[in-house]
Coordinates of C-alpha atoms in Angstrom, one line a residue:
X1 CA -71.0 -14.1 -73.9
X2 CA -69.7 -13.3 -70.4
X3 CA -69.7 -9.6 -69.1
X4 CA -66.3 -8.8 -67.7
X5 CA -65.4 -5.9 -65.5
X6 CA -63.1 -3.2 -67.3
X7 CA -60.7 -1.8 -64.5
X8 CA -60.0 1.2 -66.5
X9 CA -63.7 2.2 -66.2
X10 CA -63.9 1.9 -62.4
X11 CA -64.9 -1.8 -62.3
X12 CA -62.8 -4.7 -60.3
X13 CA -61.9 -7.8 -61.5
X14 CA -62.8 -9.3 -58.0
X15 CA -66.3 -7.9 -58.5
X16 CA -67.7 -11.3 -58.5
X17 CA -66.3 -12.4 -55.3
X18 CA -68.8 -11.9 -52.3
X19 CA -67.1 -9.9 -49.5
X20 CA -66.7 -11.9 -46.4
X21 CA -66.5 -9.8 -43.1
X22 CA -63.5 -10.8 -41.1
X23 CA -64.2 -12.7 -37.8
X24 CA -63.2 -10.6 -35.0
X25 CA -60.6 -12.1 -32.7
X26 CA -61.0 -9.8 -29.8
X27 CA -64.5 -9.1 -28.5
X28 CA -65.7 -5.5 -28.7
X29 CA -66.2 -5.4 -25.0
X30 CA -62.6 -6.5 -24.4
X31 CA -61.4 -4.1 -27.1
X32 CA -63.0 -1.2 -25.4
X33 CA -61.3 -2.3 -22.1
X34 CA -58.1 -2.3 -24.0
X35 CA -58.4 1.4 -25.4
X36 CA -59.5 2.3 -21.7
X37 CA -56.2 0.8 -20.4
X38 CA -54.1 2.6 -23.2
X39 CA -55.9 5.8 -22.3
X40 CA -55.3 5.4 -18.5
X41 CA -51.7 4.8 -19.2
X42 CA -51.5 7.9 -21.5
X43 CA -52.7 10.0 -19.0
X44 CA -50.6 8.6 -16.5
X45 CA -47.3 9.3 -18.7
X46 CA -48.5 12.9 -19.2
X47 CA -49.5 13.3 -15.3
X48 CA -45.8 12.7 -14.3
X49 CA -44.6 15.4 -16.6
X50 CA -47.3 17.6 -15.4
X51 CA -46.4 16.9 -11.9
X52 CA -42.5 16.9 -11.8
X53 CA -41.6 19.6 -14.6
X54 CA -42.4 22.6 -12.4
X55 CA -39.7 21.6 -9.9
X56 CA -37.1 20.9 -12.8
X57 CA -34.7 23.5 -13.7
X58 CA -32.5 24.2 -16.5
X59 CA -28.9 25.4 -15.5
X60 CA -26.6 27.4 -17.9
X61 CA -23.0 27.5 -17.1
X62 CA -20.2 29.8 -17.9
X63 CA -16.7 29.5 -17.0
X64 CA -13.2 30.6 -18.3
X65 CA -11.7 28.5 -21.3
X66 CA -8.2 27.5 -20.4
X67 CA -7.8 25.9 -24.1
X68 CA -7.7 22.5 -22.8
X69 CA -11.3 21.2 -22.7
X70 CA -11.6 18.2 -25.1
X71 CA -14.4 16.4 -26.7
X72 CA -14.4 13.9 -23.7
X73 CA -15.7 16.7 -21.5
X74 CA -18.8 17.1 -24.0
X75 CA -19.8 13.4 -23.0
X76 CA -21.6 14.6 -19.9
X77 CA -23.5 17.8 -21.4
X78 CA -23.8 19.8 -24.5
X79 CA -21.4 22.7 -24.6
X80 CA -22.5 24.0 -28.2
X81 CA -20.6 23.3 -31.6
X82 CA -17.4 25.1 -32.3
X83 CA -17.4 28.2 -34.2
X84 CA -15.9 27.0 -37.6
X85 CA -15.4 30.7 -38.9
X86 CA -13.3 31.3 -35.7
X87 CA -9.7 30.4 -36.6
X88 CA -8.1 32.2 -33.8
X89 CA -7.0 29.8 -31.0
X90 CA -4.8 32.1 -29.2
X91 CA -5.6 32.5 -25.4
X92 CA -6.3 36.2 -26.0
X93 CA -9.5 34.9 -28.4
X94 CA -10.7 32.1 -26.1
X95 CA -14.7 32.8 -25.2
X96 CA -15.9 31.5 -22.2
X97 CA -17.1 28.0 -22.4
X98 CA -21.2 27.7 -22.3
X99 CA -22.5 24.6 -21.1
X100 CA -26.2 23.4 -19.8
X101 CA -27.1 20.8 -17.5
X102 CA -30.3 20.2 -15.4
X103 CA -31.4 19.9 -11.7
X104 CA -34.4 19.6 -9.6
X105 CA -35.7 21.8 -6.6
X106 CA -35.8 19.8 -3.2
X107 CA -36.5 22.6 -1.1
X108 CA -38.9 25.6 -1.4
X109 CA -36.2 28.3 -0.3
X110 CA -34.5 27.3 -3.5
X111 CA -31.9 24.6 -3.0
X112 CA -31.3 22.6 -6.0
X113 CA -29.9 19.1 -6.4
X114 CA -27.5 18.6 -9.4
X115 CA -24.4 16.7 -10.7
X116 CA -21.0 18.1 -9.5
X117 CA -19.7 17.9 -13.0
X118 CA -22.4 20.1 -14.2
X119 CA -21.2 23.1 -12.1
X120 CA -17.6 22.2 -11.5
X121 CA -15.2 25.2 -12.2
X122 CA -18.4 27.4 -13.0
X123 CA -17.7 31.2 -12.9
X124 CA -21.3 32.1 -13.4
X125 CA -24.4 29.6 -12.9
X126 CA -27.9 30.7 -14.0
X127 CA -31.0 28.6 -13.3
X128 CA -34.2 28.9 -15.7
X129 CA -37.5 27.7 -14.2
X130 CA -40.5 26.3 -16.0
X131 CA -42.4 29.3 -15.7
X132 CA -39.7 31.3 -17.6
X133 CA -38.0 33.1 -14.6
X134 CA -34.4 33.2 -14.4
X135 CA -32.1 33.5 -11.3
X136 CA -28.2 33.7 -10.5
X137 CA -27.3 30.7 -8.4
X138 CA -24.5 29.8 -6.2
X139 CA -22.8 26.4 -5.3
X140 CA -23.6 25.4 -1.3
X141 CA -21.5 22.2 -1.4
X142 CA -20.3 19.6 -3.7
X143 CA -19.2 15.8 -3.3
X144 CA -17.0 14.8 -6.4
X145 CA -16.8 11.1 -5.5
X146 CA -20.6 10.7 -5.9
X147 CA -20.9 13.3 -8.7
X148 CA -23.4 15.3 -6.4
X149 CA -23.8 19.0 -5.9
X150 CA -26.3 21.5 -4.3
X151 CA -26.6 25.0 -5.6
X152 CA -29.0 27.7 -4.4
X153 CA -31.1 30.4 -5.7
X154 CA -32.6 33.2 -4.0
X155 CA -36.5 32.5 -4.4
X156 CA -39.6 31.4 -2.2
X157 CA -42.6 29.3 -2.3
X158 CA -41.1 27.3 -4.8
X159 CA -42.5 24.1 -6.4
X160 CA -40.8 21.1 -5.0
X161 CA -40.2 17.3 -6.3
X162 CA -41.3 14.4 -4.3
X163 CA -38.7 11.9 -3.5
X164 CA -39.4 8.2 -3.8
X165 CA -37.5 5.3 -2.5
X166 CA -34.7 4.1 -4.7
X167 CA -34.0 0.8 -2.5
X168 CA -37.8 -0.4 -3.3
X169 CA -37.1 -0.1 -7.2
X170 CA -37.8 -3.1 -9.0
X171 CA -36.4 -3.9 -12.8
X172 CA -39.1 -3.4 -15.2
X173 CA -40.7 -0.6 -13.5
X174 CA -41.3 2.5 -15.9
X175 CA -38.8 5.4 -15.7
X176 CA -39.3 8.9 -16.8
X177 CA -36.3 11.3 -17.5
X178 CA -36.7 15.4 -17.5
X179 CA -33.9 17.3 -18.8
X180 CA -32.6 19.5 -21.4
X181 CA -30.6 17.2 -24.0
X182 CA -28.9 19.4 -26.7
X183 CA -30.5 22.4 -25.3
X184 CA -34.1 21.1 -26.0
X185 CA -35.4 22.2 -22.5
X186 CA -38.0 19.9 -20.7
X187 CA -37.6 17.1 -22.8
X188 CA -39.6 14.2 -21.4
X189 CA -38.5 10.4 -22.0
X190 CA -39.6 7.1 -20.8
X191 CA -38.3 3.6 -20.7
X192 CA -37.9 1.0 -17.8
X193 CA -35.6 0.4 -15.1
X194 CA -33.1 -1.9 -17.2
X195 CA -30.8 -2.7 -13.7
X196 CA -29.8 -2.0 -10.6
X197 CA -26.5 -1.8 -8.4
X198 CA -24.3 -0.9 -11.8
X199 CA -21.0 -0.4 -10.0
X200 CA -17.5 0.8 -11.0
X201 CA -19.0 2.9 -13.9
X202 CA -17.5 6.3 -12.3
X203 CA -14.6 5.0 -10.3
X204 CA -11.7 6.9 -8.6
X205 CA -8.6 4.9 -8.8
X206 CA -10.8 2.0 -8.7
X207 CA -12.9 3.3 -5.5
X208 CA -16.6 3.2 -6.6
X209 CA -19.1 4.6 -4.2
X210 CA -22.5 5.0 -6.0
X211 CA -24.4 1.6 -7.1
X212 CA -26.1 3.3 -10.4
X213 CA -29.5 2.6 -11.6
X214 CA -29.6 1.7 -15.2
X215 CA -32.5 2.5 -17.7
X216 CA -33.3 2.6 -21.3
X217 CA -35.1 6.0 -21.1
X218 CA -33.2 8.3 -23.5
X219 CA -30.6 10.3 -21.5
X220 CA -28.4 12.4 -23.5
X221 CA -26.0 15.3 -22.8
X222 CA -27.9 18.1 -21.0
X223 CA -29.9 15.6 -18.9
X224 CA -27.1 15.6 -16.4
X225 CA -28.5 16.4 -12.9
X226 CA -32.1 16.2 -14.0
X227 CA -34.6 14.0 -12.3
X228 CA -35.5 10.2 -13.1
X229 CA -39.2 9.5 -11.8
X230 CA -41.2 6.6 -11.4
X231 CA -45.1 6.4 -12.5
X232 CA -46.3 8.2 -9.2
X233 CA -44.0 11.2 -10.3
X234 CA -41.7 10.6 -7.7
X235 CA -37.8 11.1 -8.1
X236 CA -36.0 8.0 -7.9
X237 CA -32.7 9.0 -9.1
X238 CA -30.6 11.8 -10.6
X239 CA -29.5 11.4 -14.2
X240 CA -25.7 11.1 -14.6
X241 CA -23.0 9.6 -16.5
X242 CA -23.7 8.9 -20.3
X243 CA -22.3 5.3 -21.5
X244 CA -22.5 5.7 -25.1
X245 CA -24.4 8.6 -26.5
X246 CA -27.9 7.7 -27.0
X247 CA -27.4 3.9 -27.3
X248 CA -29.9 2.7 -25.1
X249 CA -27.5 3.0 -21.8
X250 CA -28.6 5.7 -19.3
X251 CA -27.7 5.7 -15.5
X252 CA -28.8 7.6 -12.5
X253 CA -27.6 8.1 -9.0
X254 CA -30.1 6.4 -6.8
X255 CA -32.0 9.3 -5.1
X256 CA -31.6 7.6 -1.6
X257 CA -27.9 8.5 -1.6
X258 CA -28.3 11.9 -3.5
X259 CA -30.8 12.7 -0.6
X260 CA -28.3 11.7 2.2
X261 CA -25.3 13.6 0.5
X262 CA -27.4 16.8 -0.3
X263 CA -28.8 17.0 3.3
X264 CA -25.3 17.0 4.6
X265 CA -24.0 19.6 1.9
X266 CA -27.2 22.0 2.6
X267 CA -26.3 21.5 6.5
X268 CA -22.7 22.5 5.5
X269 CA -21.2 19.4 6.8
X270 CA -17.9 18.3 5.4
X271 CA -18.4 14.8 3.6
X272 CA -16.1 12.2 5.0
X273 CA -16.1 8.4 4.4
X274 CA -14.3 5.5 6.2
X275 CA -11.2 3.8 4.2
X276 CA -9.0 0.9 4.7
X277 CA -6.6 1.7 2.0
X278 CA -6.7 -1.8 0.3
X279 CA -7.4 -2.6 -3.6
X280 CA -9.7 -5.6 -3.9
X281 CA -11.2 -7.8 -6.3
X282 CA -14.0 -10.5 -6.1
X283 CA -12.4 -13.9 -5.7
X284 CA -12.6 -15.8 -9.0
X285 CA -12.4 -12.4 -11.3
X286 CA -8.7 -13.3 -12.0
X287 CA -8.7 -16.8 -13.0
X288 CA -4.8 -17.0 -13.3
X289 CA -4.4 -16.7 -9.4
X290 CA -7.6 -19.4 -8.6
X291 CA -5.3 -22.1 -7.8
X292 CA -4.0 -20.0 -4.8
X293 CA -7.4 -20.4 -3.1
X294 CA -8.2 -24.1 -3.4
X295 CA -11.2 -24.9 -1.1
X296 CA -12.7 -21.1 -0.9
X297 CA -15.4 -20.7 -2.9
X298 CA -16.4 -17.0 -2.0
X299 CA -14.7 -13.9 -0.9
X300 CA -12.8 -10.9 -1.9
X301 CA -9.1 -11.1 -2.5
X302 CA -6.7 -8.2 -1.0
X303 CA -4.6 -7.5 -4.1
X304 CA -2.7 -4.3 -2.5
X305 CA -2.4 -2.2 0.7
X306 CA -1.7 1.3 0.4
X307 CA 1.3 3.1 1.9
X308 CA 0.3 4.8 4.9
X309 CA -3.2 3.3 4.8
X310 CA -5.2 2.1 7.9
X311 CA -4.5 -1.4 6.7
X312 CA -1.2 -0.9 6.7
X313 CA -0.9 -0.8 10.3
X314 CA -2.8 -4.2 10.6
X315 CA -2.0 -7.8 10.0
X316 CA -3.8 -7.7 6.9
X317 CA -1.5 -9.1 3.9
X318 CA -1.8 -8.9 0.2
X319 CA -3.2 -12.4 -0.9
X320 CA -5.7 -12.5 2.1
X321 CA -9.2 -13.3 1.2
X322 CA -11.8 -11.4 3.1
X323 CA -15.2 -13.6 3.7
X324 CA -16.8 -11.2 6.6
X325 CA -16.8 -7.7 8.0
X326 CA -18.0 -7.6 11.6
X327 CA -19.7 -11.0 10.9
X328 CA -21.6 -10.0 8.0
X329 CA -20.7 -12.2 4.6
X330 CA -19.2 -10.4 1.7
X331 CA -18.5 -12.2 -1.7
X332 CA -17.9 -9.3 -3.9
X333 CA -15.7 -6.3 -3.6
X334 CA -18.8 -4.0 -3.9
X335 CA -20.2 -5.7 -0.9
X336 CA -17.0 -5.1 0.9
X337 CA -16.9 -1.6 0.2
X338 CA -20.5 -1.1 1.1
X339 CA -19.7 -2.6 4.5
X340 CA -17.0 -0.3 5.1
X341 CA -19.1 2.7 4.1
X342 CA -21.3 1.7 6.9
X343 CA -18.8 2.5 9.4
X344 CA -17.3 5.4 11.0
X345 CA -13.9 6.9 10.6
X346 CA -11.9 5.6 13.3
X347 CA -14.1 2.7 13.9
X348 CA -12.3 -0.8 14.6
X349 CA -13.9 -3.6 12.3
X350 CA -13.1 -7.3 12.6
X351 CA -12.3 -8.7 9.5
X352 CA -12.7 -12.4 8.7
X353 CA -10.0 -13.6 6.6
X354 CA -8.7 -16.7 4.9
X355 CA -5.0 -17.2 4.6
X356 CA -3.3 -20.6 3.1
X357 CA -6.1 -22.5 4.4
X358 CA -6.4 -21.0 7.9
X359 CA -9.3 -18.7 9.0
X360 CA -8.5 -15.8 11.3
X361 CA -9.8 -12.5 12.6
X362 CA -8.0 -9.3 12.0
X363 CA -9.0 -6.0 13.5
X364 CA -8.7 -2.8 11.4
X365 CA -9.3 0.9 12.3
X366 CA -10.9 2.7 9.4
X367 CA -9.4 6.0 8.5
X368 CA -10.8 8.9 6.5
X369 CA -10.9 8.4 2.8
X370 CA -8.6 11.0 1.0
X371 CA -9.6 13.2 -1.8
X372 CA -7.1 11.6 -3.9
X373 CA -6.3 8.0 -3.3
X374 CA -2.4 7.9 -4.0
X375 CA -0.9 5.5 -6.6
X376 CA 2.1 3.9 -6.1
X377 CA 4.7 5.7 -8.4
X378 CA 8.0 4.9 -9.8
X379 CA 9.3 8.1 -10.9
X380 CA 12.7 7.5 -10.3
X381 CA 14.6 6.3 -13.1
X382 CA 18.0 5.8 -11.2
X383 CA 19.2 2.2 -12.0
X384 CA 20.9 0.5 -8.9
X385 CA 24.2 -0.7 -10.1
X386 CA 26.2 -1.6 -7.3
X387 CA 25.8 -5.7 -7.2
X388 CA 25.7 -7.9 -10.1
X389 CA 22.2 -8.2 -11.8
X390 CA 20.6 -11.9 -12.0
X391 CA 18.1 -12.6 -14.6
X392 CA 15.5 -15.3 -14.1
X393 CA 14.9 -15.8 -17.9
X394 CA 11.6 -17.3 -18.1
X395 CA 9.7 -14.9 -16.3
X396 CA 11.6 -11.8 -17.7
X397 CA 12.7 -10.5 -14.5
X398 CA 16.1 -9.0 -13.3
X399 CA 16.8 -8.5 -9.8
X400 CA 19.6 -7.6 -7.3
X401 CA 20.6 -7.3 -3.6
X402 CA 18.9 -4.5 -1.9
X403 CA 21.4 -2.8 0.0
X404 CA 20.7 -0.1 2.6
X405 CA 22.4 2.5 0.8
X406 CA 20.1 1.9 -2.5
X407 CA 17.0 1.6 -0.2
X408 CA 17.8 5.1 1.4
X409 CA 18.6 6.6 -2.1
X410 CA 15.1 5.3 -3.7
X411 CA 13.2 6.1 -0.8
X412 CA 12.0 2.4 -0.9
X413 CA 10.8 2.2 3.0
X414 CA 12.0 -1.4 3.0
X415 CA 15.5 -2.9 3.6
X416 CA 14.9 -6.8 3.1
X417 CA 14.6 -8.4 -0.2
X418 CA 15.7 -8.0 -3.6
X419 CA 15.0 -5.3 -5.9
X420 CA 13.7 -5.3 -9.4
X421 CA 16.0 -3.7 -11.7
X422 CA 14.4 -4.6 -15.2
X423 CA 11.1 -6.2 -16.7
X424 CA 11.2 -7.5 -20.0
X425 CA 8.8 -6.1 -22.3
X426 CA 5.8 -8.5 -22.7
X427 CA 7.2 -11.1 -20.4
X428 CA 5.1 -12.8 -17.6
X429 CA 6.7 -10.4 -15.2
X430 CA 5.2 -7.5 -17.1
X431 CA 2.1 -9.2 -17.7
X432 CA 1.7 -9.7 -13.8
X433 CA 2.3 -5.8 -13.2
X434 CA 5.8 -6.2 -11.8
X435 CA 7.7 -3.0 -12.0
X436 CA 11.3 -1.7 -11.7
X437 CA 12.1 -1.0 -8.2
X438 CA 9.7 -3.1 -6.7
X439 CA 11.1 -4.7 -3.8
X440 CA 10.3 -8.6 -3.7
X441 CA 10.2 -9.6 0.1
X442 CA 8.9 -13.2 -0.2
X443 CA 8.5 -16.1 -2.3
X444 CA 5.6 -18.4 -1.5
X445 CA 5.4 -16.9 1.9
X446 CA 9.2 -17.6 2.7
X447 CA 11.3 -14.3 3.2
X448 CA 14.1 -13.7 0.7
X449 CA 17.2 -11.7 2.0
X450 CA 19.4 -11.7 -1.0
X451 CA 19.4 -12.9 -4.6
X452 CA 20.9 -16.1 -3.6
X453 CA 18.0 -17.2 -1.2
X454 CA 15.3 -15.5 -3.8
X455 CA 16.7 -17.8 -6.6
X456 CA 16.5 -21.1 -4.2
X457 CA 13.0 -20.1 -3.3
X458 CA 12.0 -19.7 -7.3
X459 CA 13.8 -23.1 -8.1
X460 CA 11.9 -24.7 -5.2
X461 CA 8.5 -23.4 -6.3
X462 CA 6.1 -25.0 -8.5
X463 CA 6.0 -23.0 -11.6
X464 CA 2.8 -24.6 -13.1
X465 CA 0.8 -23.9 -10.2
X466 CA 2.4 -20.4 -9.8
X467 CA 5.2 -18.7 -7.8
X468 CA 3.4 -16.2 -5.3
X469 CA 5.6 -13.1 -5.0
X470 CA 5.1 -10.4 -1.9
X471 CA 6.2 -7.0 -3.3
X472 CA 6.6 -3.9 -1.5
X473 CA 6.0 -0.6 -4.0
X474 CA 7.7 2.2 -2.0
X475 CA 5.3 1.6 1.1
X476 CA 2.5 -0.1 -0.9
X477 CA 2.0 -3.9 -0.6
X478 CA 1.0 -6.1 -3.3
X479 CA 1.5 -9.6 -4.6
X480 CA 1.9 -11.2 -8.3
X481 CA 1.8 -14.8 -9.4
X482 CA 4.3 -16.2 -12.1
X483 CA 3.5 -19.1 -14.0
X484 CA 5.8 -20.4 -16.2
X485 CA 4.7 -21.1 -19.8
X486 CA 7.3 -23.9 -20.2
X487 CA 8.0 -27.3 -18.7
X488 CA 11.0 -26.8 -17.3
X489 CA 11.4 -24.6 -14.0
X490 CA 12.7 -21.1 -14.6
X491 CA 16.2 -20.3 -13.5
X492 CA 17.8 -23.4 -14.9
X493 CA 18.9 -22.2 -18.3

């Protein structure tokens, strides 16, 4: 008879199997070295927080409640949940809006960098330090286009951050964020630099100045204005612009830009930037117009020229492709914009331009970037009704002769061409952005003076390749390319 182990009495059914010690896959010495590396990294992370946190501040904002703040405003920083018990929504019962952001001290006498949107419209600003002290603060200066602001508290001998070099950053390096997400003061998160040169994230009418740093370090509402640091505890960016709440996407303004703007604001200087007044796109971004630029691989297409802008006084035209700025090659719209930003207001620049297979140089004097870049508007709904409308059915476009009286009455600023009186919904013309009261001055580079010459030019054009229209929109100049979807040419109905 064989004895068997009874599990119910503490035995094991595997008792007869001898235990075999696992063979170590990592030598003991190497394992110890690995632990040393982890411990060193652990200490390095903790050291970043200990170094930077004393120079980070929590900014509490109070401002009047105008009753029109919506949820979009809270995408930037926490404002607190609504009071469900308060059903009084009248203006008399509106409480001041309380919000919170972050910032960091850059001078021992109390100058602090933060985001413009953190302090925008604030009636009262309170700053809390890591040691528990609180101070009222005042706004020294702001720059809305870069979302940078400087505030000041009356204090001395404050701990200041050490600034790094954002130009030297490499994708993959460690990144650390400190701030107050959801009113959880001095939250410390880490990740890596996920990307550089992220532009057009916070554009004003298509005009984007910052090339943001992207990180996967957790950045949530309340982190705005706080520092993004490297492994040495140096500030490499200012956290801003949440793109999707806590979804692994965070962005920061490069510290080199924040430092430059902050220095000017502290000195009391007005921030001015050069401007040409053109709307641009990288060649190839719009495949529908690619056939217009055969033989050219790189460059920046001039989509429109603003009314009364510096470029409007030059020989630059919509449809030109800029390939160089003062000899420096440009292949993207961001590169072109940055080259112009290097210039001074009033400085002459030479643009190397490709136009219909020919290369030429066009001088343009920069102007000052206005606070608000004007968009062409067609507010007038008056419909010209003197001559008879002509319909080009394939394109969904109605035009008529442009008379001097119509031009003056609608303040069009041009007296030659044909005026668009209607655009069919979902038509080819509508898809290309053509609007009522646009004045078409040229077709495929040939001037048009009336409906007859316009129709003849359209009929001569190749609708499969695309018909290039030059447009004057109350002083702004742009172009559109119309491609017929049918085999037959438009206008031959």
